[in-house]
Coordinates of C-alpha atoms and ligand atoms in Angstrom, one line a residue:
X1205 CA -19.5 -9.5 1.8
X1206 CA -20.7 -5.5 1.3
X1207 CA -18.5 -3.0 1.1
X1208 CA -20.3 0.4 3.1
X1209 CA -18.2 4.2 3.1
X1210 CA -16.5 6.0 5.6
X1211 CA -19.0 8.7 5.0
X1212 CA -21.7 6.9 5.7
X1213 CA -24.2 7.9 3.0
X1214 CA -23.1 4.6 0.7
X1215 CA -23.9 0.5 1.9
X1216 CA -24.5 -2.4 0.5
X1217 CA -21.6 -2.0 -2.2
X1218 CA -20.9 -5.5 -4.0
X1219 CA -16.9 -6.1 -3.5
X1220 CA -16.4 -5.4 -7.7
X1221 CA -19.0 -2.3 -7.3
X1222 CA -16.2 -0.6 -4.8
X1223 CA -13.4 -1.9 -6.6
X1224 CA -13.8 -0.6 -9.5
X1225 CA -15.7 2.7 -8.3
X1226 CA -12.2 3.2 -6.2
X1227 CA -13.7 5.9 -3.9
X1228 CA -17.1 6.2 -2.1
X1229 CA -19.7 8.9 -4.1
X1230 CA -19.9 10.7 -0.8
X1231 CA -15.8 11.3 -0.6
X1232 CA -15.9 8.1 1.3
X1233 CA -13.3 5.1 1.5
X1234 CA -14.8 1.6 1.2
X1235 CA -14.4 -0.8 4.4
X1236 CA -16.0 -4.3 4.9
X1237 CA -19.9 -4.4 6.3
X1238 CA -18.0 -6.5 8.7
X1239 CA -14.0 -8.0 9.9
X1240 CA -13.8 -11.9 9.3
X1241 CA -12.4 -13.3 11.3
X1242 CA -10.3 -16.5 10.9
X1243 CA -11.4 -20.0 10.9
X1244 CA -11.1 -21.4 14.8
X1245 CA -8.2 -23.6 12.6
X1246 CA -6.5 -21.2 10.5
X1247 CA -2.6 -22.0 12.9
X1248 CA -2.8 -25.8 12.0
X1249 CA -4.7 -25.5 8.6
X1250 CA -3.0 -22.6 7.3
X1251 CA 0.8 -22.9 8.3
X1252 CA 2.4 -24.5 5.5
X1253 CA 0.4 -23.3 2.8
X1254 CA 2.5 -21.6 -0.6
X1255 CA 1.8 -17.3 -0.2
X1256 CA -0.9 -17.9 -2.6
X1257 CA -2.9 -20.2 -1.6
X1258 CA -3.2 -18.6 2.1
X1259 CA -4.2 -14.9 -0.4
X1260 CA -6.8 -17.5 -1.7
X1261 CA -7.8 -18.7 1.5
X1262 CA -7.9 -14.6 2.8
X1263 CA -9.3 -13.1 0.0
X1264 CA -12.4 -15.3 0.0
X1265 CA -13.2 -14.2 3.3
X1266 CA -13.6 -11.1 1.7
X1267 CA -15.5 -11.9 -1.6
X1268 CA -18.4 -13.9 -1.8
X1269 CA -18.2 -16.8 -4.2
X1270 CA -20.9 -16.0 -5.9
X1271 CA -19.2 -12.8 -7.0
X1272 CA -15.9 -14.2 -8.1
X1273 CA -15.7 -17.9 -7.7
X1274 CA -13.0 -19.7 -6.2
X1275 CA -11.4 -21.3 -9.4
X1276 CA -11.7 -17.5 -11.2
X1277 CA -10.2 -16.0 -8.0
X1278 CA -7.2 -18.8 -8.1
X1279 CA -6.6 -18.0 -11.1
X1280 CA -5.5 -13.8 -10.3
X1281 CA -4.1 -14.5 -8.1
X1282 CA -1.7 -17.5 -9.3
X1283 CA -1.3 -15.1 -12.7
X1284 CA -0.4 -11.8 -10.0
X1285 CA 2.0 -13.6 -8.2
X1286 CA 4.4 -15.6 -11.5
X1287 CA 5.9 -12.2 -11.7
X1288 CA 7.9 -12.7 -8.6
X1289 CA 10.9 -13.6 -8.2
X1290 CA 10.5 -15.0 -4.9
X1291 CA 8.9 -18.4 -4.7
X1292 CA 8.1 -17.2 -1.1
X1293 CA 6.5 -13.9 -2.8
X1294 CA 7.8 -12.1 -0.2
X1295 CA 10.1 -14.1 1.5
X1296 CA 12.2 -13.2 5.1
X1297 CA 15.4 -12.1 6.0
X1298 CA 16.8 -12.8 9.1
X1299 CA 19.8 -9.9 10.3
X1300 CA 20.2 -10.7 13.7
X1301 CA 17.9 -12.7 16.9
X1302 CA 15.0 -11.3 17.3
X1303 CA 14.8 -8.7 14.0
X1304 CA 14.3 -9.8 9.8
X1305 CA 13.6 -7.6 7.0
X1306 CA 10.2 -8.8 5.5
X1307 CA 10.9 -8.2 1.5
X1308 CA 8.2 -7.4 -0.2
X1309 CA 10.1 -6.2 -3.6
X1310 CA 10.5 -8.6 -5.4
X1311 CA 7.7 -8.4 -7.5
X1312 CA 8.3 -6.4 -11.3
X1313 CA 9.0 -3.4 -10.5
X1314 CA 11.4 -3.6 -7.2
X1315 CA 8.4 -2.0 -4.4
X1316 CA 5.9 -2.9 -2.6
X1317 CA 3.3 -1.3 -3.8
X1318 CA 3.6 -4.9 -6.9
X1319 CA 1.9 -6.9 -4.3
X1320 CA -1.3 -5.6 -4.6
X1321 CA -0.9 -3.6 -8.2
X1322 CA -0.3 -6.7 -9.3
X1323 CA -3.2 -8.2 -8.4
X1324 CA -5.4 -5.3 -8.9
X1325 CA -5.0 -5.3 -12.4
X1326 CA -5.9 -9.1 -13.0
X1327 CA -8.7 -7.8 -11.2
X1328 CA -10.4 -4.8 -13.8
X1329 CA -9.2 -6.5 -16.6
X1330 CA -11.8 -9.7 -14.7
X1331 CA -14.5 -7.8 -14.6
X1332 CA -14.0 -6.0 -17.5
X1333 CA -14.6 -8.9 -19.8
X1334 CA -17.1 -10.4 -17.3
X1335 CA -19.0 -7.5 -18.3
X1336 CA -18.2 -7.6 -22.2
X1337 CA -19.4 -11.0 -22.0
X1338 CA -22.9 -10.5 -20.4
X1339 CA -22.9 -7.0 -23.2
X1340 CA -25.6 -7.6 -25.6
X1341 CA -26.0 -4.0 -27.1
X1342 CA -22.0 -4.2 -28.5
X1343 CA -21.2 -1.2 -25.9
X1344 CA -17.5 -2.0 -24.6
X1345 CA -16.7 -1.7 -21.5
X1346 CA -13.7 0.1 -20.8
X1347 CA -11.7 2.0 -18.2
X1348 CA -9.1 5.0 -18.9
X1349 CA -6.1 4.5 -15.7
X1350 CA -5.3 8.4 -15.1
X1351 CA -2.5 8.6 -12.1
X1352 CA 0.5 11.5 -11.8
X1353 CA 3.8 9.6 -10.1
X1354 CA 6.5 12.2 -8.6
X1355 CA 8.3 8.6 -9.9
X1356 CA 8.2 5.7 -7.5
X1357 CA 5.2 4.3 -7.7
X1358 CA 4.2 5.0 -11.2
X1359 CA 6.0 2.0 -12.5
X1360 CA 3.9 -0.5 -10.1
X1361 CA 0.9 1.0 -12.0
X1362 CA 2.5 0.1 -15.4
X1363 CA 3.6 -2.9 -14.7
X1364 CA 0.2 -4.0 -13.1
X1365 CA -1.5 -2.6 -16.1
X1366 CA 0.5 -3.0 -18.7
X1367 CA -1.4 -5.8 -21.7
X1368 CA -4.4 -5.9 -19.8
X1369 CA -7.6 -5.9 -22.2
X1370 CA -10.2 -2.9 -22.0
X1371 CA -7.5 -0.9 -19.9
X1372 CA -5.8 1.8 -21.0
X1373 CA -3.1 3.2 -18.9
X1374 CA -1.9 7.0 -18.8
X1375 CA 1.0 8.6 -16.0
X1376 CA 1.7 11.8 -15.8
X1377 CA 5.5 12.6 -14.6
X1378 CA 6.9 15.8 -14.4
X1379 CA 9.3 16.4 -17.7
X1380 CA 12.8 15.9 -16.4
X1381 CA 12.3 15.5 -12.6
X1382 CA 12.4 12.2 -11.9
X1383 CA 15.7 9.9 -11.3
X1384 CA 16.6 8.0 -14.6
X1385 CA 16.2 4.8 -12.6
X1386 CA 12.7 6.0 -12.3
X1387 CA 11.7 7.5 -15.4
X1388 CA 13.1 4.2 -17.7
X1389 CA 11.5 1.7 -15.6
X1390 CA 8.1 3.9 -16.8
X1391 CA 8.8 4.8 -20.1
X1392 CA 10.5 1.5 -21.3
X1393 CA 7.3 0.1 -21.2
X1394 CA 6.1 -1.2 -25.0
X1395 CA 3.2 -2.3 -24.5
X1396 CA 0.6 -0.1 -26.8
X1397 CA -2.3 0.1 -23.5
X1398 CA 1.0 1.8 -21.6
X1399 CA 1.2 6.0 -22.0
X1400 CA 3.5 8.3 -20.0
X1401 CA 3.2 12.0 -20.2
X1402 CA 6.4 14.1 -19.6
X1403 CA 4.3 17.6 -18.5
X1404 CA 6.9 20.3 -18.5
X1405 CA 6.3 21.3 -15.0
X1406 CA 6.3 20.1 -11.0
X1407 CA 4.7 17.1 -10.1
X1408 CA 1.9 19.2 -8.5
X1409 CA 0.8 19.9 -11.9
X1410 CA 0.9 16.8 -13.1
X1411 CA -2.0 16.2 -9.1
X1412 CA -3.7 19.1 -10.4
X1413 CA -4.1 18.0 -13.9
X1414 CA -5.8 14.2 -13.0
X1415 CA -7.9 15.6 -10.4
X1416 CA -9.3 18.2 -13.3
X1417 CA -9.7 15.4 -15.8
X1418 CA -11.8 13.0 -13.0
X1419 CA -13.8 16.5 -12.5
X1420 CA -14.3 16.9 -16.2
X1421 CA -18.0 15.4 -16.3
X1422 CA -18.2 14.9 -20.3
X1423 CA -14.0 13.6 -20.5
X1424 CA -15.1 11.3 -17.9
X1425 CA -18.2 10.1 -19.2
X1426 CA -16.3 9.6 -22.5
X1427 CA -13.7 7.3 -21.5
X1428 CA -14.6 5.8 -18.3
X1429 CA -11.8 7.4 -16.2
X1430 CA -10.4 5.0 -13.1
X1431 CA -7.8 5.3 -10.2
X1432 CA -5.6 3.5 -9.2
X1433 CA -4.5 5.0 -6.1
X1434 CA -3.7 3.7 -3.0
X1435 CA -7.4 3.7 -1.9
X1436 CA -9.1 1.0 -3.3
X1437 CA -10.4 -1.6 -1.6
X1438 CA -8.6 -4.3 -3.0
X1439 CA -4.9 -2.7 -2.8
X1440 CA -5.6 -2.9 1.2
X1441 CA -6.9 -6.4 0.9
X1442 CA -4.0 -7.8 -1.8
X1443 CA -1.5 -6.6 1.4
X1444 CA -3.1 -8.3 4.2
X1445 CA -1.4 -11.3 2.7
X1446 CA 1.3 -11.1 3.9
X1447 CA 1.2 -10.2 7.6
X1448 CA -0.3 -13.9 8.5
X1449 CA 1.9 -15.0 6.1
X1450 CA 5.5 -14.0 7.9
X1451 CA 3.4 -14.3 11.2
X1452 CA 4.1 -18.8 9.5
X1453 CA 7.2 -18.1 7.6
X1454 CA 8.6 -16.2 11.0
X1455 CA 7.6 -19.4 13.8
X1456 CA 9.1 -21.9 11.0
X1457 CA 12.6 -20.7 10.9
X1458 CA 12.2 -21.0 14.7
X1459 CA 10.8 -24.3 14.7
X1460 CA 7.5 -23.5 16.3
X1461 CA 4.6 -25.0 16.4
X1462 CA 2.0 -21.8 15.3
X1463 CA -0.3 -23.9 17.2
X1464 CA 1.3 -24.8 20.4
X1465 CA 1.4 -22.2 23.1
X1466 CA 4.8 -21.9 22.7
X1467 CA 3.9 -19.7 19.7
X1468 CA 1.3 -17.5 21.9
X1469 CA 3.7 -16.4 24.3
X1470 CA 5.6 -14.5 21.5
X1471 CA 5.4 -10.9 20.5
X1472 CA 5.3 -10.5 17.0
X1473 CA 5.8 -6.7 16.3
X1474 CA 5.7 -5.2 12.7
X1475 CA 7.5 -1.9 11.6
X1476 CA 5.8 -0.3 9.0
X1477 CA 7.3 2.4 7.2
X1478 CA 4.2 4.8 6.3
X1479 CA 2.9 6.8 4.1
X1480 CA -0.7 7.0 3.7
X1481 CA -1.2 4.0 6.0
X1482 CA -1.9 1.7 2.8
X1483 CA 1.0 -0.9 4.1
X1484 CA 0.6 -0.3 7.7
X1485 CA -3.7 -0.4 7.3
X1486 CA -3.3 -3.6 6.0
X1487 CA -1.9 -5.3 9.1
X1488 CA -4.9 -3.2 10.9
X1489 CA -6.9 -5.4 9.4
X1490 CA -4.8 -8.9 9.6
X1491 CA -4.7 -8.2 13.3
X1492 CA -9.1 -7.7 13.6
X1493 CA -8.7 -11.0 11.9
X1494 CA -7.2 -13.0 14.5
X1495 CA -3.0 -12.3 13.6
X1496 CA -1.4 -11.7 17.4
X1497 CA 0.6 -9.2 16.3
X1498 CA 1.6 -7.2 19.1
X1499 CA 2.3 -3.9 17.7
X1500 CA 1.6 -1.8 14.3
X1501 CA 4.8 0.5 14.3
X1502 CA 4.3 3.8 12.4
X1503 CA 6.8 4.6 11.0
X1504 CA 7.0 8.3 9.2
X1505 CA 9.7 10.5 8.3
X1506 CA 9.5 14.1 8.9
X1507 CA 5.8 14.6 6.4
X1508 CA 5.1 12.9 10.5
X1509 CA 1.3 13.4 10.6
X1510 CA 1.0 10.3 12.1
X1511 CA 3.6 10.4 14.4
X1512 CA 2.0 13.4 15.8
X1513 CA -1.5 12.0 16.1
X1514 CA -0.4 9.3 17.9
X1515 CA 1.6 10.8 20.3
X1516 CA -1.1 14.2 20.8
X1517 CA -4.8 13.0 19.7
X1518 CA -5.0 15.8 17.3
X1519 CA -4.4 15.3 13.1
X1520 CA -2.9 18.2 12.5
X1521 CA -1.9 19.1 8.5
X1522 CA 1.7 21.4 8.5
X1523 CA 3.9 22.2 5.4
X1524 CA 6.6 23.4 4.5
X1525 CA 7.7 26.2 4.8
X1526 CA 6.9 26.8 0.9
X1527 CA 3.5 25.9 1.6
X1528 CA 4.1 22.1 0.2
X1529 CA 4.9 18.7 1.4
X1530 CA 8.6 18.5 3.2
X1531 CA 11.2 16.7 0.5
X1532 CA 12.6 14.1 2.0
X1533 CA 15.0 10.8 0.9
X1534 CA 12.0 8.4 1.2
X1535 CA 10.1 10.6 -1.0
X1536 CA 7.2 7.4 -1.3
X1537 CA 6.2 8.7 2.1
X1538 CA 6.3 12.2 1.5
X1539 CA 2.3 13.4 2.3
X1540 CA 0.7 16.3 3.9
X1541 CA -2.3 14.0 4.7
X1542 CA -2.7 10.6 4.8
X1543 CA -5.5 9.1 2.2
X1544 CA -5.7 5.7 3.5
X1545 CA -6.0 7.1 7.3
X1546 CA -10.2 7.6 7.1
X1547 CA -10.3 3.9 7.2
X1548 CA -9.0 3.8 10.5
X1549 CA -10.8 7.1 11.5
X1550 CA -13.9 5.2 11.5
X1551 CA -13.2 2.1 14.1
X1552 CA -12.0 4.7 16.0
X1553 CA -15.1 6.9 15.6
X1554 CA -17.4 3.5 16.4
X1555 CA -14.9 2.3 19.3
X1556 CA -15.9 6.6 21.0
X1557 CA -19.6 5.4 20.7
X1558 CA -19.3 1.8 22.3
X1559 CA -22.3 1.5 23.4
X1560 CA -22.2 -1.0 20.2
X1561 CA -19.9 -3.3 22.5
X1562 CA -17.1 -2.0 19.3
X1563 CA -14.1 -2.9 19.8
X1564 CA -11.0 -1.8 17.7
X1565 CA -9.0 -5.1 19.5
X1566 CA -9.6 -8.2 19.3
X1567 CA -12.4 -9.8 17.0
X1568 CA -15.5 -7.6 15.3
X1569 CA -18.8 -8.0 17.6
X1570 CA -22.0 -7.9 15.3
X1571 CA -22.8 -4.4 13.9
X1572 CA -25.8 -2.6 14.6
X1573 CA -26.9 -0.7 11.6
X1574 CA -27.5 2.3 13.8
X1575 CA -23.8 3.3 15.0
X1576 CA -22.0 2.6 12.0
X1577 CA -24.3 5.1 10.5
X1578 CA -22.8 7.0 13.1
X1579 CA -19.7 7.0 12.4
X1580 CA -20.0 7.3 9.2
X1581 CA -21.3 10.8 10.0
X1582 CA -18.5 11.4 12.9
X1583 CA -16.4 10.7 10.1
X1584 CA -17.6 12.8 7.7
X1585 CA -17.4 16.3 10.6
X1586 CA -14.1 15.5 10.7
X1587 CA -12.9 14.8 7.4
X1588 CA -14.7 18.0 6.8
X1589 CA -12.7 19.6 9.9
X1590 CA -9.7 18.9 8.3
X1591 CA -10.7 20.4 4.8
X1592 CA -11.3 23.9 6.0
X1593 CA -9.3 24.1 9.2
X1594 CA -6.4 21.7 8.6
X1595 CA -6.8 19.6 11.5
X1596 CA -9.6 17.7 14.6
X1597 CA -8.7 15.6 17.6
X1598 CA -10.2 13.4 18.6
X1599 CA -11.4 11.8 22.1
X1600 CA -7.8 10.8 24.3
X1601 CA -9.2 8.0 25.9
X1602 CA -10.1 6.2 22.2
X1603 CA -6.5 7.7 21.0
X1604 CA -5.3 5.5 23.9
X1605 CA -7.1 2.1 23.0
X1606 CA -5.5 2.6 19.2
X1607 CA -2.1 2.4 21.5
X1608 CA -2.4 -0.8 22.4
X1609 CA -2.4 -1.9 18.8
X1610 CA -0.2 1.0 17.4
X1611 CA 3.1 2.4 18.7
X1612 CA 4.7 4.8 16.2
X1613 CA 8.0 7.0 15.5
X1614 CA 9.3 9.7 13.1
X1615 CA 12.8 9.8 11.6
X1616 CA 14.7 12.2 10.4
X1617 CA 16.8 12.0 7.2
X1618 CA 19.7 12.6 9.0
X1619 CA 19.0 8.7 11.4
X1620 CA 17.7 7.4 7.6
X1621 CA 21.7 7.8 6.4
X1622 CA 23.1 6.8 8.8
X1623 CA 20.9 3.7 9.6
X1624 CA 21.8 2.5 5.7
X1625 CA 25.5 2.5 6.8
X1626 CA 24.8 1.4 10.7
X1627 CA 23.5 -1.8 8.9
X1628 CA 25.7 -1.9 6.4
X1629 CA 28.7 -2.4 8.5
X1630 CA 29.7 -6.4 9.4
X1631 CA 28.8 -6.3 13.5
X1632 CA 28.8 -9.2 15.8
X1633 CA 25.5 -11.3 15.3
X1634 CA 24.5 -9.0 12.4
X1635 CA 24.7 -9.9 9.2
X1636 CA 25.2 -6.6 6.7
X1637 CA 22.2 -5.4 4.3
X1638 CA 21.3 -2.7 2.5
X1639 CA 18.4 -0.7 2.8
X1640 CA 16.6 1.4 1.0
X1641 CA 16.0 4.8 2.5
X1642 CA 12.1 3.8 3.5
X1643 CA 12.8 0.1 4.6
X1644 CA 15.4 2.5 6.5
X1645 CA 12.9 4.6 8.5
X1646 CA 11.4 1.7 9.2
X1647 CA 14.4 -0.3 11.3
X1648 CA 15.6 2.7 12.5
X1649 CA 11.8 3.5 14.2
X1650 CA 12.1 -0.3 15.4
X1651 CA 14.8 -0.2 17.4
X1652 CA 13.6 2.9 18.7
X1653 CA 11.2 1.9 19.9
X1654 CA 12.4 -1.4 21.1
X1655 CA 14.8 0.8 23.6
X1656 CA 11.5 3.1 24.8
X1657 CA 9.7 0.2 25.4
X1658 CA 13.1 -2.1 26.9
X1659 CA 11.2 -4.6 24.5
X1660 CA 12.9 -7.9 25.9
X1661 CA 14.2 -9.9 22.2
X1662 CA 13.8 -13.5 21.7
X1663 CA 15.3 -15.9 22.4
X1664 CA 16.9 -13.9 25.8
X1665 CA 13.1 -13.0 25.6
X1666 CA 9.7 -13.2 23.6
X1667 CA 9.6 -10.1 21.2
X1668 CA 10.3 -10.5 17.8
X1669 CA 10.3 -7.3 15.5
X1670 CA 9.6 -7.7 11.5
X1671 CA 10.7 -4.8 9.8
X1672 CA 8.7 -4.4 6.1
X1673 CA 11.4 -2.9 3.3
X1674 CA 8.9 -1.7 1.4
X1675 CA 11.6 -1.1 -1.8
X1676 CA 14.8 -2.4 -3.4
X1677 CA 17.5 0.1 -2.2
X1678 CA 18.7 0.1 -6.1
X1679 CA 15.1 2.3 -6.9
X1680 CA 16.7 4.7 -4.3
X1681 CA 20.2 5.0 -5.7
X1682 CA 20.8 8.2 -3.9
X1683 CA 20.8 7.8 -0.6
X1684 CA 22.0 4.5 -0.9
X1685 CA 25.2 6.0 -2.4
X1686 CA 25.5 8.9 -0.3
X1687 CA 25.2 6.7 3.2
X1688 CA 28.0 4.2 1.8
X1689 CA 30.2 5.9 -0.6
X1690 CA 32.5 6.0 2.9
X1691 CA 32.7 2.3 3.4
X1692 CA 35.8 0.2 1.9
X1693 CA 35.3 -1.8 -1.3
X1694 CA 31.4 -0.4 -1.5
X1695 CA 30.5 -0.6 -5.3
X1696 CA 26.7 0.2 -6.2
X1697 CA 26.3 -1.7 -9.3
X1698 CA 28.1 -4.6 -8.2
X1699 CA 26.5 -5.0 -4.9
X1700 CA 23.1 -3.3 -5.8
X1701 CA 21.9 -2.5 -8.7
X1702 CA 19.9 -6.5 -9.6
X1703 CA 20.9 -7.8 -13.2
X1704 CA 16.8 -6.4 -14.7
X1705 CA 18.2 -3.0 -14.6
X1706 CA 21.4 -3.4 -16.0
X1707 CA 21.4 -1.3 -19.8
X1708 CA 17.7 -0.2 -18.7
X1709 CA 19.0 3.6 -19.1
X1710 CA 19.7 2.6 -22.8
X1711 CA 16.7 0.4 -23.9
X1712 CA 13.7 1.9 -26.5
X1713 CA 11.5 4.1 -24.6
X1714 CA 8.3 5.6 -26.0
X1715 CA 7.4 9.1 -24.6
X1716 CA 5.5 12.3 -24.7
X1717 CA 5.6 15.3 -24.4
X1718 CA 3.1 17.7 -22.9
X1719 CA 4.7 20.9 -23.9
X1720 CA 2.8 23.5 -21.2
X1721 CA 0.5 21.8 -17.6
X1722 CA -2.3 22.4 -19.1
X1723 CA -5.3 19.6 -18.4
X1724 CA -7.0 20.4 -22.3
X1725 CA -3.2 20.0 -23.3
X1726 CA -3.6 16.7 -21.5
X1727 CA -6.9 15.7 -22.6
X1728 CA -5.9 16.0 -26.4
X1729 CA -2.5 13.7 -26.1
X1730 CA -4.6 11.2 -24.1
X1731 CA -7.2 11.3 -27.1
X1732 CA -4.1 11.0 -29.6
X1733 CA -3.2 8.1 -28.1
X1734 CA -6.5 6.5 -27.8
X1735 CA -7.4 7.3 -31.5
X1736 CA -3.5 5.4 -32.0
X1737 CA -4.2 2.3 -30.3
X1738 CA -7.4 2.1 -32.3
X1739 CA -9.9 2.8 -29.6
X1740 CA -13.4 4.4 -30.8
X1741 CA -15.0 6.9 -28.7
Ligands
LIG1457 C1 4.2 3.7 -1.5 C2 5.2 3.5 -0.5 C3 5.3 3.4 0.7 C4 4.1 3.7 1.6 O1 3.2 3.4 2.1 P1 1.2 3.4 2.2 O2 0.5 2.6 1.7 O3 1.2 4.8 1.4 O4 1.8 3.8 3.0 C5 6.8 3.4 1.1 N1 8.0 2.6 0.5 C6 7.4 2.8 -0.7 C7 9.1 2.7 -1.1 C8 6.4 2.5 -1.3 O5 6.4 2.8 -2.6

């Protein structure tokens, strides 16, 4: 399998090249040349596999044996998911008939990003070690990963990369503006290759500094900067596993044979709380491979560019009153534009051309290279318009086609809190559950879509919802405590806080403070820390 850029100027990249580069040189994102199809007998052959076995089969469709031998890939996958606290890695929890929570937060940092980043860290280490073994000049291939976080995502990157050979990781956070639990999750990791930089400034300052560093050719050449943000293809790929795994888990719990006609009658909807469109994009690939999903529900908070797109076909950047992103109770989804959406746009562009029989639903057809290139030009044009005027609009008919797979809803902070409160209360035929605010956005969106389309929910009808839980409620204590403080007998420490978090705030920390939001100071701090690791440059 080879990879091409969504903007048409790069193709025939290997998996390794696509993963190590992250972003394509033309500014686009990597997608596979074609989307592979699930094997004809997948429903019978794959039904009883473990998460790890399934991941191996799925990833093997996208990574050639000649690039990573199957035995090696198996070791990487097993190692990546050995850090999870659940044997099923991503277990299902039944809330009521026809409505399930797909729990993606059983990894080391209690958030869904672990599913991908545990694997990405091992993959980086594997590729670097292999390059170093082949290297005869004595040069050492290394990676210096640099990223910014407002709190929630930095820890997943740190836990994915801690202790990895030939990788150093620097995570910038705005000093004193990160919640205490999230700060502690990052700064109590004491591995020598992990460096937390507390920058005196805002999250935007941190992000600007990271951009400046990546744009500094000399610094970049010297330290081989790497990124682990959600545009990396390996992250999307690793996430496809839980869509297929949960489909089987669901049918198993209903005692339905996946290969039976009864299974074909069931409509499985996935509701996905979304910011950068990475999680739900993995669902799109699973669907195109042949997973019979009914709808992928794109659930946004009030930073709702994606919801507006699916409703109006205009993709339009809207800033809050002060020109920045709106701060909500689900901060991991606070975005102005959605970085992975560009990948879906490429498939929409191909749909717009049509003559190659392209269809964005169902298995992929043989690819006409000329038309694929044309789709790349089309996406490049849209992204240019977005940059220059803040918006673009695409053909309504094409969006109508997309809506065969996607539905969407926007959820306010008020509804997020009300949903957390409502789902915590024991109700008829419903098991009480404590939702984190991101998960609550997905759950509320699913409930809205059920109402909007008068879905007939199983067992009376054929519709079933799997709502993706992207974080453990303990990570977002403020919103959860606010929603539940009035509930009789509610005790955050007892009811929410996992034992792993006990005492976290008092553990030993390692932080480097940067006194001013100045790229020069950050570069100096990075070089000082690298020297401290004993790295020569
Ligand atoms: C990153 C994140 C999301 C959004 O995921 P995308 O892939 O950007 O759509 C949702 N919830 C939590 C808790 C996250 O950390």
